[in-house]
Amino acid sequence: MDQKLFENLVRENRSTIYTVCYMFSKDANEVADLFQEVLINIWKGIDRFEGRSNVKTWIYRISLNTCISFDRKRKKATKLEMSANFFTETDNDSRQVELLHKRISILQPFDRAIVLLWLESISYDEIGAIVGISAKNVAVRLTRIREQLKNMSND
Amino acid sequence: MENLNTYVEFEEMRTQLNILTEKLNAERIISDKMVRVATQSRMRWLTIDAKLGRYIAPPIYVMLCISFYLLTQNIPFTIYSVLLFTAACIGQRIYSNDIADKNLWDKTLLEIVQKLARARKINENWYKFGVPLGGLWIIWCGSIMSKTIPNFSFGLYIGALIGLVFGFLIRWFVNRRFKSVEDNLTEVIEMEKNNE
């Protein structure tokens, strides 16, 4: 794999990767580590990428798998005190991002992946292909997630 | 299938995600920590090589000097060996001070690049001086030993030359790795300057 091609791929999809990482941690250092880990996995897997799905779908799959397994490992490890937040400003936009993070973080990692993909306007079929379930299952899960979020708003 | 777009929570979240994406696009993706972690992992072999050279090479040099003196009793050759190996030890020490320094990654990227450049220069000097002087040492050693030891086997001679070729290849690999790490860090520093 040509290094330039890899760099272009990362440059074009950086916000996608970063968004996924951010959904699994809001600590700046941890997001940087996750981002790095995703890049390593992309680098390792790029030669095996057969082009059967589109690049963005493939990037999503790698990013989500990396973040979900990171989340699993973190749960097993001792919880560290996280202090360095990404957006420390107190403007409305930062509050909205904070709220999004709060909502997302109550969900299980798998549901987090589904809702994130749905928010990115990816079709049910594609979401199903990325996370490995049927489109119908995606719809059912999204309805449950919505209920969960609604309950959170009511609390 | 239900239309989930009508759910307020999801609608809000989509807007929030757009805000987040916009913010992330404006963020600098390459964090200082990321660069350090990536570079450190790329330099793992260089660090091991430097540490091996620092701790293993000096006792080997001392042993070589003593055993060849005992074997050949040749004063000029022993003096040449001592000078050559002392210079190699000093070079190795300076080299490993730069590379295997525990505090290397606490320094600024510019300082790291400077240290790497110095280490690469020492490595390059190995080609310029180490290979010809080491080659001369092997030839001289072989010629003395073939005269002083009755059953001297030229197999040892060939083994030493193979060792020199391996050493040459390792140094070549190390030099290439140095160059690529250095280039990447310089690129990052340039990018940081442009962003300022």
Coordinates of C-alpha atoms in Angstrom, one line a residue:
Chain A
M1 CA 0.0 0.0 0.0
D2 CA 1.3 3.3 -1.0
Q3 CA 1.8 5.7 1.9
K4 CA 0.4 8.7 0.0
L5 CA -2.8 6.7 -0.8
F6 CA -3.1 5.8 2.8
E7 CA -2.6 9.5 3.9
N8 CA -5.3 10.6 1.3
L9 CA -7.7 8.0 2.6
V10 CA -7.2 9.2 6.2
R11 CA -7.4 12.8 5.2
E12 CA -10.7 12.3 3.4
N13 CA -12.2 10.2 6.2
R14 CA -10.6 11.9 9.3
S15 CA -13.8 13.4 10.6
T16 CA -15.6 10.1 10.2
I17 CA -12.9 8.3 12.2
Y18 CA -12.7 11.1 14.7
T19 CA -16.4 11.3 15.3
V20 CA -16.6 7.5 16.0
C21 CA -13.6 7.9 18.4
Y22 CA -15.3 10.8 20.1
M23 CA -18.4 8.8 20.7
F24 CA -16.5 6.4 22.8
S25 CA -14.5 8.8 24.8
K26 CA -14.4 12.5 25.4
D27 CA -11.0 12.7 26.8
A28 CA -8.7 14.3 24.3
N29 CA -5.7 12.1 24.9
E30 CA -7.8 8.9 24.8
V31 CA -9.5 10.0 21.5
A32 CA -6.0 10.7 20.1
D33 CA -5.0 7.1 21.2
L34 CA -8.1 5.6 19.7
F35 CA -7.6 7.6 16.5
Q36 CA -4.1 6.3 16.3
E37 CA -5.3 2.7 16.9
V38 CA -7.9 3.0 14.1
L39 CA -5.2 4.2 11.7
I40 CA -3.0 1.3 12.6
N41 CA -5.9 -1.1 11.9
I42 CA -6.7 0.6 8.6
W43 CA -3.1 0.3 7.7
K44 CA -3.0 -3.4 8.6
G45 CA -6.3 -4.2 6.8
I46 CA -6.0 -2.1 3.7
D47 CA -4.3 -4.8 1.6
R48 CA -7.2 -7.2 2.5
F49 CA -9.8 -4.6 1.6
E50 CA -11.4 -6.1 -1.5
G51 CA -13.6 -3.2 -2.5
R52 CA -16.9 -5.2 -2.1
S53 CA -18.2 -2.4 0.2
N54 CA -17.5 1.3 -0.3
V55 CA -14.5 2.8 1.5
K56 CA -16.5 4.8 3.9
T57 CA -18.5 1.7 5.0
W58 CA -15.2 -0.1 5.5
I59 CA -13.7 2.8 7.5
Y60 CA -16.8 2.8 9.7
R61 CA -16.5 -0.9 10.3
I62 CA -12.8 -0.7 11.3
S63 CA -13.4 2.4 13.5
L64 CA -16.4 0.9 15.3
N65 CA -14.7 -2.4 15.9
T66 CA -11.6 -0.7 17.2
C67 CA -13.6 1.5 19.5
I68 CA -15.9 -1.3 20.7
S69 CA -13.0 -3.5 21.7
F70 CA -11.3 -0.6 23.3
D71 CA -14.5 0.0 25.4
R72 CA -14.5 -3.6 26.4
K73 CA -10.9 -3.6 27.5
R74 CA -11.4 -0.3 29.4
K75 CA -14.3 -1.9 31.3
K76 CA -12.0 -4.7 32.4
A77 CA -9.2 -2.3 33.4
T78 CA -9.2 0.1 36.3
K79 CA -11.1 3.2 35.6
L80 CA -8.9 6.2 35.2
E81 CA -9.9 9.7 36.1
M82 CA -10.5 11.6 32.9
S83 CA -10.1 15.3 33.0
A84 CA -8.9 16.7 29.6
N85 CA -12.1 17.4 27.7
F86 CA -12.0 18.3 24.0
F87 CA -14.2 21.3 24.0
T88 CA -13.8 23.3 27.1
E89 CA -15.7 26.3 25.9
T90 CA -19.1 27.0 27.4
D91 CA -20.8 28.3 24.2
N92 CA -24.1 26.8 23.0
D93 CA -22.4 24.6 20.4
S94 CA -20.1 23.0 23.0
R95 CA -23.1 22.4 25.3
Q96 CA -24.9 20.7 22.4
V97 CA -21.9 18.4 21.8
E98 CA -21.8 17.7 25.5
L99 CA -25.5 16.8 25.5
L100 CA -24.9 14.5 22.5
H101 CA -22.1 12.8 24.3
K102 CA -24.2 12.3 27.4
R103 CA -27.0 10.8 25.3
I104 CA -24.7 8.5 23.4
S105 CA -22.7 7.4 26.4
I106 CA -25.8 5.8 28.2
L107 CA -26.1 3.4 25.3
Q108 CA -24.3 0.1 25.0
P109 CA -21.4 0.2 22.6
F110 CA -23.2 -1.8 19.9
D111 CA -26.3 0.5 20.1
R112 CA -23.9 3.5 20.1
A113 CA -22.5 2.3 16.8
I114 CA -26.0 1.8 15.3
V115 CA -27.3 5.2 16.3
L116 CA -24.1 6.9 15.1
L117 CA -24.4 5.3 11.7
W118 CA -28.1 6.2 11.5
L119 CA -27.4 9.8 12.5
E120 CA -24.9 9.9 9.6
S121 CA -27.8 9.1 7.3
I122 CA -26.5 5.6 6.4
S123 CA -29.3 3.3 5.2
Y124 CA -30.5 0.4 7.3
D125 CA -29.1 -2.1 4.9
E126 CA -25.6 -0.5 5.1
I127 CA -25.8 -0.2 8.9
G128 CA -26.7 -3.9 9.0
A129 CA -23.8 -4.7 6.8
I130 CA -21.4 -2.7 9.0
V131 CA -22.5 -4.1 12.3
G132 CA -23.4 -7.6 11.1
I133 CA -27.2 -7.7 11.6
S134 CA -30.2 -7.6 9.3
A135 CA -31.8 -4.3 8.3
K136 CA -35.0 -5.3 10.1
N137 CA -33.0 -5.8 13.3
V138 CA -31.4 -2.4 12.8
A139 CA -34.9 -0.9 12.8
V140 CA -36.0 -2.8 15.9
R141 CA -32.9 -1.8 17.8
L142 CA -33.3 1.9 16.7
T143 CA -36.8 1.9 18.1
R144 CA -35.5 0.5 21.4
I145 CA -32.7 3.0 21.5
R146 CA -35.2 5.8 20.9
E147 CA -37.3 4.6 23.9
Q148 CA -34.1 4.6 26.0
L149 CA -33.3 8.1 25.0
K150 CA -36.8 9.3 25.6
N151 CA -36.7 7.8 29.1
M152 CA -33.4 9.6 29.7
S153 CA -35.0 12.9 28.7
N154 CA -37.9 12.3 31.0
D155 CA -35.7 11.5 34.0
Chain B
M1 CA -41.0 0.8 9.0
E2 CA -41.4 3.7 11.4
N3 CA -40.1 7.0 10.5
L4 CA -37.5 7.7 13.1
N5 CA -36.8 11.2 11.8
T6 CA -39.9 12.4 13.5
Y7 CA -38.5 11.6 17.0
V8 CA -37.3 14.8 18.7
E9 CA -34.4 13.1 20.4
F10 CA -33.0 11.8 17.1
E11 CA -33.6 15.1 15.3
E12 CA -31.7 16.9 18.1
M13 CA -28.9 14.4 18.0
R14 CA -28.4 14.8 14.3
T15 CA -28.1 18.5 14.7
Q16 CA -25.6 18.0 17.5
L17 CA -23.6 15.5 15.4
N18 CA -23.4 18.1 12.7
I19 CA -22.0 20.6 15.2
L20 CA -19.5 18.0 16.4
T21 CA -18.4 17.2 12.9
E22 CA -17.9 20.8 12.1
K23 CA -15.9 21.3 15.3
L24 CA -13.8 18.2 14.6
N25 CA -13.1 19.3 11.1
A26 CA -11.6 22.5 12.5
E27 CA -9.5 20.6 15.1
R28 CA -5.9 19.7 14.4
I29 CA -6.0 16.0 13.9
I30 CA -2.3 15.3 14.5
S31 CA -1.8 15.7 18.2
D32 CA 1.6 16.0 19.6
K33 CA 1.0 12.9 21.7
M34 CA 0.0 10.9 18.7
V35 CA 3.1 11.8 16.8
R36 CA 5.2 10.8 19.8
V37 CA 3.5 7.5 20.3
A38 CA 3.7 6.6 16.6
T39 CA 7.4 7.6 16.4
Q40 CA 8.3 5.8 19.5
S41 CA 6.8 2.6 18.2
R42 CA 8.6 3.0 14.9
M43 CA 11.9 3.5 16.8
R44 CA 11.6 0.5 19.0
W45 CA 14.2 -1.5 17.0
L46 CA 16.6 1.5 16.9
T47 CA 16.4 1.8 20.7
I48 CA 17.0 -2.0 21.2
D49 CA 20.0 -1.7 18.8
A50 CA 21.4 1.3 20.7
K51 CA 21.0 -0.4 24.1
L52 CA 22.6 -3.7 22.9
G53 CA 25.5 -1.7 21.5
R54 CA 25.9 0.2 24.7
Y55 CA 26.0 -2.7 27.1
I56 CA 27.1 -5.7 25.1
A57 CA 29.7 -4.2 22.7
P58 CA 32.3 -2.8 25.4
P59 CA 32.9 -6.1 27.2
I60 CA 33.2 -7.8 23.8
Y61 CA 35.8 -5.2 22.7
V62 CA 37.8 -5.7 25.9
M63 CA 37.7 -9.5 25.5
L64 CA 38.8 -9.2 21.9
C65 CA 41.8 -6.9 22.7
I66 CA 43.0 -9.2 25.5
S67 CA 42.6 -12.4 23.7
F68 CA 44.2 -11.2 20.5
Y69 CA 47.1 -9.8 22.4
L70 CA 47.6 -13.1 24.1
L71 CA 47.3 -15.0 20.8
T72 CA 49.5 -12.7 18.6
Q73 CA 51.7 -10.8 21.1
N74 CA 51.8 -8.2 18.4
I75 CA 52.1 -4.7 20.0
P76 CA 51.2 -2.5 17.0
F77 CA 48.2 -4.6 16.3
T78 CA 47.1 -4.5 19.9
I79 CA 47.5 -0.7 20.0
Y80 CA 45.5 -0.4 16.8
S81 CA 42.8 -2.7 18.3
V82 CA 42.6 -0.7 21.5
L83 CA 42.3 2.6 19.6
L84 CA 39.8 1.3 17.2
F85 CA 37.6 -0.3 19.8
T86 CA 37.8 2.7 22.2
A87 CA 36.7 5.0 19.3
A88 CA 33.8 2.5 18.6
C89 CA 32.8 2.5 22.3
I90 CA 32.8 6.4 22.5
G91 CA 30.8 6.6 19.3
Q92 CA 28.4 4.0 20.6
R93 CA 28.0 5.8 23.9
I94 CA 27.2 9.1 22.3
Y95 CA 24.8 7.4 19.9
S96 CA 23.0 5.5 22.6
N97 CA 22.9 8.6 24.8
D98 CA 20.8 10.2 22.1
I99 CA 18.6 7.3 21.2
A100 CA 18.1 5.3 24.4
D101 CA 17.7 8.5 26.5
K102 CA 14.8 7.9 28.9
N103 CA 13.8 11.6 28.7
L104 CA 14.0 11.8 24.9
W105 CA 10.2 11.8 24.5
D106 CA 9.7 14.6 27.0
K107 CA 11.6 17.0 24.8
T108 CA 10.1 19.2 22.0
L109 CA 9.8 17.6 18.6
L110 CA 12.5 19.9 17.3
E111 CA 14.9 18.7 20.0
I112 CA 14.0 15.1 19.2
V113 CA 14.7 15.7 15.5
Q114 CA 18.1 17.3 16.4
K115 CA 19.0 14.3 18.5
L116 CA 18.0 11.8 15.8
A117 CA 20.0 13.8 13.2
R118 CA 23.1 13.6 15.5
A119 CA 22.6 9.8 16.0
R120 CA 22.2 9.4 12.2
K121 CA 25.4 11.3 11.6
I122 CA 27.2 8.9 14.0
N123 CA 25.7 6.0 12.2
E124 CA 26.8 7.4 8.8
N125 CA 30.3 7.8 10.2
W126 CA 30.3 4.1 10.9
Y127 CA 30.2 3.6 7.1
K128 CA 32.9 6.1 6.4
F129 CA 35.3 5.1 9.1
G130 CA 34.0 1.9 10.8
V131 CA 33.8 -0.2 7.6
P132 CA 37.3 0.5 6.2
L133 CA 39.0 0.5 9.6
G134 CA 37.2 -2.6 10.7
G135 CA 38.0 -4.3 7.4
L136 CA 41.7 -3.4 7.9
W137 CA 41.5 -4.8 11.4
I138 CA 40.2 -8.1 10.0
I139 CA 42.8 -8.3 7.2
W140 CA 45.6 -7.5 9.6
C141 CA 44.4 -9.9 12.2
G142 CA 44.1 -12.7 9.7
S143 CA 47.6 -12.1 8.3
I144 CA 49.2 -12.1 11.8
M145 CA 47.2 -15.1 13.0
S146 CA 48.0 -17.1 9.8
K147 CA 51.7 -16.6 10.6
T148 CA 51.7 -17.1 14.4
I149 CA 49.1 -19.9 14.7
P150 CA 50.2 -23.1 12.9
N151 CA 46.7 -24.5 12.3
F152 CA 45.0 -21.2 11.6
S153 CA 41.7 -21.8 9.7
F154 CA 40.6 -19.3 7.1
G155 CA 37.1 -20.2 8.0
L156 CA 37.4 -17.7 10.9
Y157 CA 38.6 -15.1 8.5
I158 CA 35.6 -15.6 6.2
G159 CA 33.3 -15.6 9.3
A160 CA 34.6 -12.2 10.3
L161 CA 34.0 -10.8 6.8
I162 CA 30.5 -12.1 6.9
G163 CA 30.0 -10.4 10.2
L164 CA 31.2 -7.2 8.7
V165 CA 28.8 -7.5 5.8
F166 CA 25.9 -8.2 8.3
G167 CA 27.0 -5.2 10.4
F168 CA 27.0 -3.1 7.2
L169 CA 23.4 -4.2 6.4
I170 CA 22.2 -3.5 9.9
R171 CA 23.7 0.0 9.9
W172 CA 22.1 0.6 6.4
F173 CA 18.7 -0.5 7.7
V174 CA 19.1 1.7 10.9
N175 CA 20.1 4.7 8.7
R176 CA 17.1 4.3 6.5
R177 CA 14.8 4.1 9.5
F178 CA 16.4 7.2 11.0
K179 CA 15.9 9.1 7.9
S180 CA 12.3 8.2 7.5
V181 CA 11.5 9.0 11.2
E182 CA 13.3 12.3 10.9
D183 CA 11.5 13.3 7.7
N184 CA 8.1 12.5 9.3
L185 CA 8.9 14.6 12.4
T186 CA 10.2 17.5 10.3
E187 CA 7.0 17.3 8.2
V188 CA 4.9 17.6 11.4
I189 CA 7.0 20.5 12.7
E190 CA 6.6 22.3 9.3
M191 CA 2.8 21.6 9.5
E192 CA 2.7 23.0 13.1
K193 CA 4.6 26.1 11.9
N194 CA 2.1 26.7 9.1
N195 CA -0.8 26.3 11.4
E196 CA 0.5 28.9 13.8

